PDB file of C-alpha atoms in Angstrom:
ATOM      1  CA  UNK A  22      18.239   4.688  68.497  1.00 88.00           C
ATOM      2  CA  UNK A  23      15.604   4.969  71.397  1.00 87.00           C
ATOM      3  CA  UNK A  24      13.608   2.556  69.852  1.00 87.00           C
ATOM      4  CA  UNK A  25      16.337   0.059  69.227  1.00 89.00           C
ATOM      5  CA  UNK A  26      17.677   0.885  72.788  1.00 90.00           C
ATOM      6  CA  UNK A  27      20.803   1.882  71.394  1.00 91.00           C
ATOM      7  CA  UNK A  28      23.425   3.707  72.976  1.00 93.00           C
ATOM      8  CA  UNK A  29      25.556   4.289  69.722  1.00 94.00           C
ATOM      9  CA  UNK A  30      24.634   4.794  66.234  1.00 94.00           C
ATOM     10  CA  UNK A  31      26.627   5.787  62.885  1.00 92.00           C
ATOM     11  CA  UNK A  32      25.945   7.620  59.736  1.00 92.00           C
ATOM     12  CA  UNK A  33      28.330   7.358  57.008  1.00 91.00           C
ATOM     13  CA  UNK A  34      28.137   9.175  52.830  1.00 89.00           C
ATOM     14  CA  UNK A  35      31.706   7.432  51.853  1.00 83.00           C
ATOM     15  CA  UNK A  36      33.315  10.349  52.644  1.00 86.00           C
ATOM     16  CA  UNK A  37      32.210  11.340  56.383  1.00 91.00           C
ATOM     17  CA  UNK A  38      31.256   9.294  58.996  1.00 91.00           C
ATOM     18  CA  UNK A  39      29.031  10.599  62.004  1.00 94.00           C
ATOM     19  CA  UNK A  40      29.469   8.875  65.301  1.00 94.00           C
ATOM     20  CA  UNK A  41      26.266   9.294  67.717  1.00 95.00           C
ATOM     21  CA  UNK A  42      25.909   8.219  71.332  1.00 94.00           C
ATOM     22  CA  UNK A  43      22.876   8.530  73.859  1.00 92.00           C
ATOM     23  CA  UNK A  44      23.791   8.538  77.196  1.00 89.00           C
ATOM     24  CA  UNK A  45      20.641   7.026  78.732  1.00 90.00           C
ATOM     25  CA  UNK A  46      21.039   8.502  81.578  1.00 90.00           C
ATOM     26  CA  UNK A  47      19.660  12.113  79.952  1.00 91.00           C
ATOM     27  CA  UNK A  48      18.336  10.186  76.569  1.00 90.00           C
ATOM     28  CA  UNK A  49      17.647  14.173  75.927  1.00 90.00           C
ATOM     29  CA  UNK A  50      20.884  14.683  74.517  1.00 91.00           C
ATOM     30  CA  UNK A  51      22.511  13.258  71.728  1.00 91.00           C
ATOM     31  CA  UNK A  52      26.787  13.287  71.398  1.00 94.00           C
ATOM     32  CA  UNK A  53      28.006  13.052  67.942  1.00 94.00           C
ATOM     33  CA  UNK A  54      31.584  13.038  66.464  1.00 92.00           C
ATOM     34  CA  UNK A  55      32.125  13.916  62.688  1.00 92.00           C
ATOM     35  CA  UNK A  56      34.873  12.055  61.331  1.00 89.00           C
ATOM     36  CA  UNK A  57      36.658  12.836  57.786  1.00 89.00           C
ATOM     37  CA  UNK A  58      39.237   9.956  57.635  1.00 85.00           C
ATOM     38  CA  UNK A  59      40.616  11.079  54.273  1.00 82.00           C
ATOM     39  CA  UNK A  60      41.246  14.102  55.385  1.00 82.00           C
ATOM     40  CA  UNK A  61      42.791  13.002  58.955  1.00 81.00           C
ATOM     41  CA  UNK A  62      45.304  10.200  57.545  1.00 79.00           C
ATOM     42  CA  UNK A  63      46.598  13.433  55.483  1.00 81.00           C
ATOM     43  CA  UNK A  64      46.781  15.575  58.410  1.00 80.00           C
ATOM     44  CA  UNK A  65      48.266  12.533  61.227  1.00 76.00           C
ATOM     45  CA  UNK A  66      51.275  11.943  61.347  1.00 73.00           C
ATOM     46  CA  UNK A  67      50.705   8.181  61.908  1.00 74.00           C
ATOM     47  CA  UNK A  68      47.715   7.085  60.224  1.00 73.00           C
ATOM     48  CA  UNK A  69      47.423   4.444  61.575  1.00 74.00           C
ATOM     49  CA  UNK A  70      44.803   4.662  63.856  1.00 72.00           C
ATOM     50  CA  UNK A  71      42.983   7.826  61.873  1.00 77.00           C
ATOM     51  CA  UNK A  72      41.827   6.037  58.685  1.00 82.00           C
ATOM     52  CA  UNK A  73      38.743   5.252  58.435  1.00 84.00           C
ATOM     53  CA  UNK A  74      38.493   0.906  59.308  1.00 86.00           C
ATOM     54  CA  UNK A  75      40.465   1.488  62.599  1.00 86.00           C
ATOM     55  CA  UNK A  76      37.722   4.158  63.693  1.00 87.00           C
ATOM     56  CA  UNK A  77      35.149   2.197  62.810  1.00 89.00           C
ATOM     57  CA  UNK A  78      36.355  -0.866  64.446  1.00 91.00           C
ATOM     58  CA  UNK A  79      36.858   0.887  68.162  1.00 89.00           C
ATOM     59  CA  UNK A  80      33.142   2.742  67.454  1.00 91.00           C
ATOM     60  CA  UNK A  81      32.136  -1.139  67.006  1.00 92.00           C
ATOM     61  CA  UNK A  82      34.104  -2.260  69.846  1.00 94.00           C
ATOM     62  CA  UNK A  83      32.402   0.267  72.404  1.00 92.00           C
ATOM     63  CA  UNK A  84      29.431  -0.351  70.964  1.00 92.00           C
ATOM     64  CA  UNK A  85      29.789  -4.092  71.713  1.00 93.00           C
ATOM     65  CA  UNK A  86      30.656  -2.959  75.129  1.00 92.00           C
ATOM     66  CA  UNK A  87      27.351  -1.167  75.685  1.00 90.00           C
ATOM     67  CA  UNK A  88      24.815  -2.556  77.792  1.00 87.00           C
ATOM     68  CA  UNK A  89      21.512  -3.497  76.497  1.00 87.00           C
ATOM     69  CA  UNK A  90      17.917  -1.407  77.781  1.00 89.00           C
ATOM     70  CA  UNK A  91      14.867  -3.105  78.273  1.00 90.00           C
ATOM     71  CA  UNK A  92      11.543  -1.706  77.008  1.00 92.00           C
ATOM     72  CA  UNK A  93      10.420   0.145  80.026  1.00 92.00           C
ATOM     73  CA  UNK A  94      13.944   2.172  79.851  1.00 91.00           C
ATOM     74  CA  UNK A  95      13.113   2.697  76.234  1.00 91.00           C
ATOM     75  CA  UNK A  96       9.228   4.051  77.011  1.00 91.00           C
ATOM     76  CA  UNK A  97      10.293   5.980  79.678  1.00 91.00           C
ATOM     77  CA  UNK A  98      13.415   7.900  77.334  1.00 91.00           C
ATOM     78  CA  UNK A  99      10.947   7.919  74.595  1.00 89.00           C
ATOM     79  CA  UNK A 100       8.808   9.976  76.723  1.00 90.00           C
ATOM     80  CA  UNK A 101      11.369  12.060  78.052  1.00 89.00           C
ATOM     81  CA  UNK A 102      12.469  13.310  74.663  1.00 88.00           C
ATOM     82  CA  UNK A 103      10.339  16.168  72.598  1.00 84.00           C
ATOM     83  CA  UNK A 104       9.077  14.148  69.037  1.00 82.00           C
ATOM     84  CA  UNK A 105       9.782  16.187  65.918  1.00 78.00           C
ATOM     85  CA  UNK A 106       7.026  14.923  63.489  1.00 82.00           C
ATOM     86  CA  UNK A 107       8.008  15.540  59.671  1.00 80.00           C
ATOM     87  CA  UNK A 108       5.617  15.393  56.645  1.00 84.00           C
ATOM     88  CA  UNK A 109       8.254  13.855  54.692  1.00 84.00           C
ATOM     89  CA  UNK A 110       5.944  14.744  51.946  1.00 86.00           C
ATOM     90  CA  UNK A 111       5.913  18.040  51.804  1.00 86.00           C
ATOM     91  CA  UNK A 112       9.179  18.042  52.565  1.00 86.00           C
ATOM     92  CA  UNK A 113       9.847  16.518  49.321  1.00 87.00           C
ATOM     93  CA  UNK A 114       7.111  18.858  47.382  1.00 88.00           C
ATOM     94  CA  UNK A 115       9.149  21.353  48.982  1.00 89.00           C
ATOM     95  CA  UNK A 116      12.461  20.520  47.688  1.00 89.00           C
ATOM     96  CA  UNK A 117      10.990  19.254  44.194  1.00 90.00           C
ATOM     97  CA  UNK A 118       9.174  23.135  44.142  1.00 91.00           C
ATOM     98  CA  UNK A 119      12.905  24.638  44.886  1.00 92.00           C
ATOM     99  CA  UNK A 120      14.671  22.650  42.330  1.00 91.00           C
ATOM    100  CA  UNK A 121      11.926  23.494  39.782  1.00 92.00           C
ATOM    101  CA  UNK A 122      12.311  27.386  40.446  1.00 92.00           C
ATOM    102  CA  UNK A 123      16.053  26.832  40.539  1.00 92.00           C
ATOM    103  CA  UNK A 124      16.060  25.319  37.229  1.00 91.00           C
ATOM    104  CA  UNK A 125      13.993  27.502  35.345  1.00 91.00           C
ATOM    105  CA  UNK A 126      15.888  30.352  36.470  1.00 90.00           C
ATOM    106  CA  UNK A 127      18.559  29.211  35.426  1.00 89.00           C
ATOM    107  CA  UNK A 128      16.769  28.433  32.169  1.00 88.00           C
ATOM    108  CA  UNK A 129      15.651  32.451  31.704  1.00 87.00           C
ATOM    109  CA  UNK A 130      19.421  33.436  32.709  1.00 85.00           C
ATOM    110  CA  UNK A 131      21.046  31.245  30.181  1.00 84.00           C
ATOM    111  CA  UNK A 132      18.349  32.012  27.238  1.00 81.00           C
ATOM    112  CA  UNK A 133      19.317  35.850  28.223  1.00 80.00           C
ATOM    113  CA  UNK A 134      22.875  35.852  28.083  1.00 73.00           C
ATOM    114  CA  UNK A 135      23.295  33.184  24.652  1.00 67.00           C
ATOM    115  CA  UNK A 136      20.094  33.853  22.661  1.00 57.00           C
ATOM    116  CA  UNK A 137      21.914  33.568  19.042  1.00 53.00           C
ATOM    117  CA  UNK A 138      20.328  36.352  16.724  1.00 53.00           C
ATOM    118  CA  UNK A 139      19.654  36.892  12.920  1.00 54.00           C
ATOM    119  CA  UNK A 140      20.837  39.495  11.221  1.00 55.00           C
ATOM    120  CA  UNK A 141      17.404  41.600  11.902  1.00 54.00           C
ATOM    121  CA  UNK A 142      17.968  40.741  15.497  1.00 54.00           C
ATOM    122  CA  UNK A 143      15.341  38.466  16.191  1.00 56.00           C
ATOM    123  CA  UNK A 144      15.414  35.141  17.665  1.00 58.00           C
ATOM    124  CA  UNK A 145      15.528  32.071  16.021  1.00 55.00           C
ATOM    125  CA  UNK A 146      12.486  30.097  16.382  1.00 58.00           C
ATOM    126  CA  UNK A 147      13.148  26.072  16.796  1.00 57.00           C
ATOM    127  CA  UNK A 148      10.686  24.146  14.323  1.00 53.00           C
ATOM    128  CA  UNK A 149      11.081  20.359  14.825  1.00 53.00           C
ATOM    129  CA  UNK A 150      11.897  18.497  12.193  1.00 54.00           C
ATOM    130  CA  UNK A 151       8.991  16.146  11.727  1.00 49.00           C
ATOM    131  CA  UNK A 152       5.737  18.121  13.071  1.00 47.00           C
ATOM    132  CA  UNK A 153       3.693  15.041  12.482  1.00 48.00           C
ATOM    133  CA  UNK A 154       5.902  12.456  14.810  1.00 45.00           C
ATOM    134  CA  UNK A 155       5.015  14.844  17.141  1.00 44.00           C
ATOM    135  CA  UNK A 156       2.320  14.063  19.995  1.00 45.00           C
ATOM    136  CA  UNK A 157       0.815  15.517  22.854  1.00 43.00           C
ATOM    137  CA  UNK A 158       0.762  13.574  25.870  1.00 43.00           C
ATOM    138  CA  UNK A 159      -0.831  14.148  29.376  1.00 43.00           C
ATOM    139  CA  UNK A 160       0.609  12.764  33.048  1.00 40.00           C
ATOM    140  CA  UNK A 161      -1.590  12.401  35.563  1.00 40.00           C
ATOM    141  CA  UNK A 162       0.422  11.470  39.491  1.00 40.00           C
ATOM    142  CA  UNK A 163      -1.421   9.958  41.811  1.00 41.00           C
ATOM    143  CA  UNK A 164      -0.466  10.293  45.635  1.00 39.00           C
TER     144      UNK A 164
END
């Protein structure tokens, strides 16, 4: 939003909608409002200004109101602010590694708990049905 030299902003899922503002007179901070419309036309008592196009309409109508900042104002907030840098990919490895452990976890628990047995009490071994269909294959990623 500094950037842009925007004083308001939105982030929306479908379900929640996140209003931001910047007052540029501390670009430091940033306001935000979290709005649930669904949930706020239940709870109003007249919904007519909670649901979710008449919020966005007077976020759109303040932001039409805002007045515009020329690069130098945007520099000089840009400067003023502290820059978070993220290595969005480790981020992901990070997430990917997570799911991964998650998963297999998971995996261990559920083979534990519903492991059919034989009779003898051993496991049954999966053979697959046509051992010459199948192939070995090998992935190499590139980054």
């Amino acid at each position: 939003m500094l950037e842009a030299g925007l004083e308001y902003g939105y982030l929306t899922n479908g379900d929640a909608i996140v209003f931001l503002n910047i007052d540029w007179t501390d670009p430091t901070v940033l306001r935000y409002h979290l709005a649930r419309p669904a949930r706020e036309v239940l709870a109003d008592q007249d919904a007519t200004w909670s649901n979710a196009v008449c919020q966005d309409l007077a976020f759109n109508i303040m932001a039409l109101q805002s007045s515009q900042h020329g690069n130098d104002e945007r520099v000089a907030a840009a400067n003023k602010c502290n820059k978070w840098f993220v290595d969005f990919g480790h981020v992901l490895d990070q997430i990917l590694k997570e799911e991964e452990e998650r998963e297999e976890k998971e995996r261990e628990e559920k083979a534990a708990h519903s492991g059919s047995t034989t009779p003898a009490g051993k496991k049954h071994r999966r053979v697959p049905s046509s051992p010459a269909s199948v192939t070995s294959k090998k992935v190499i990623v590139i980054w």
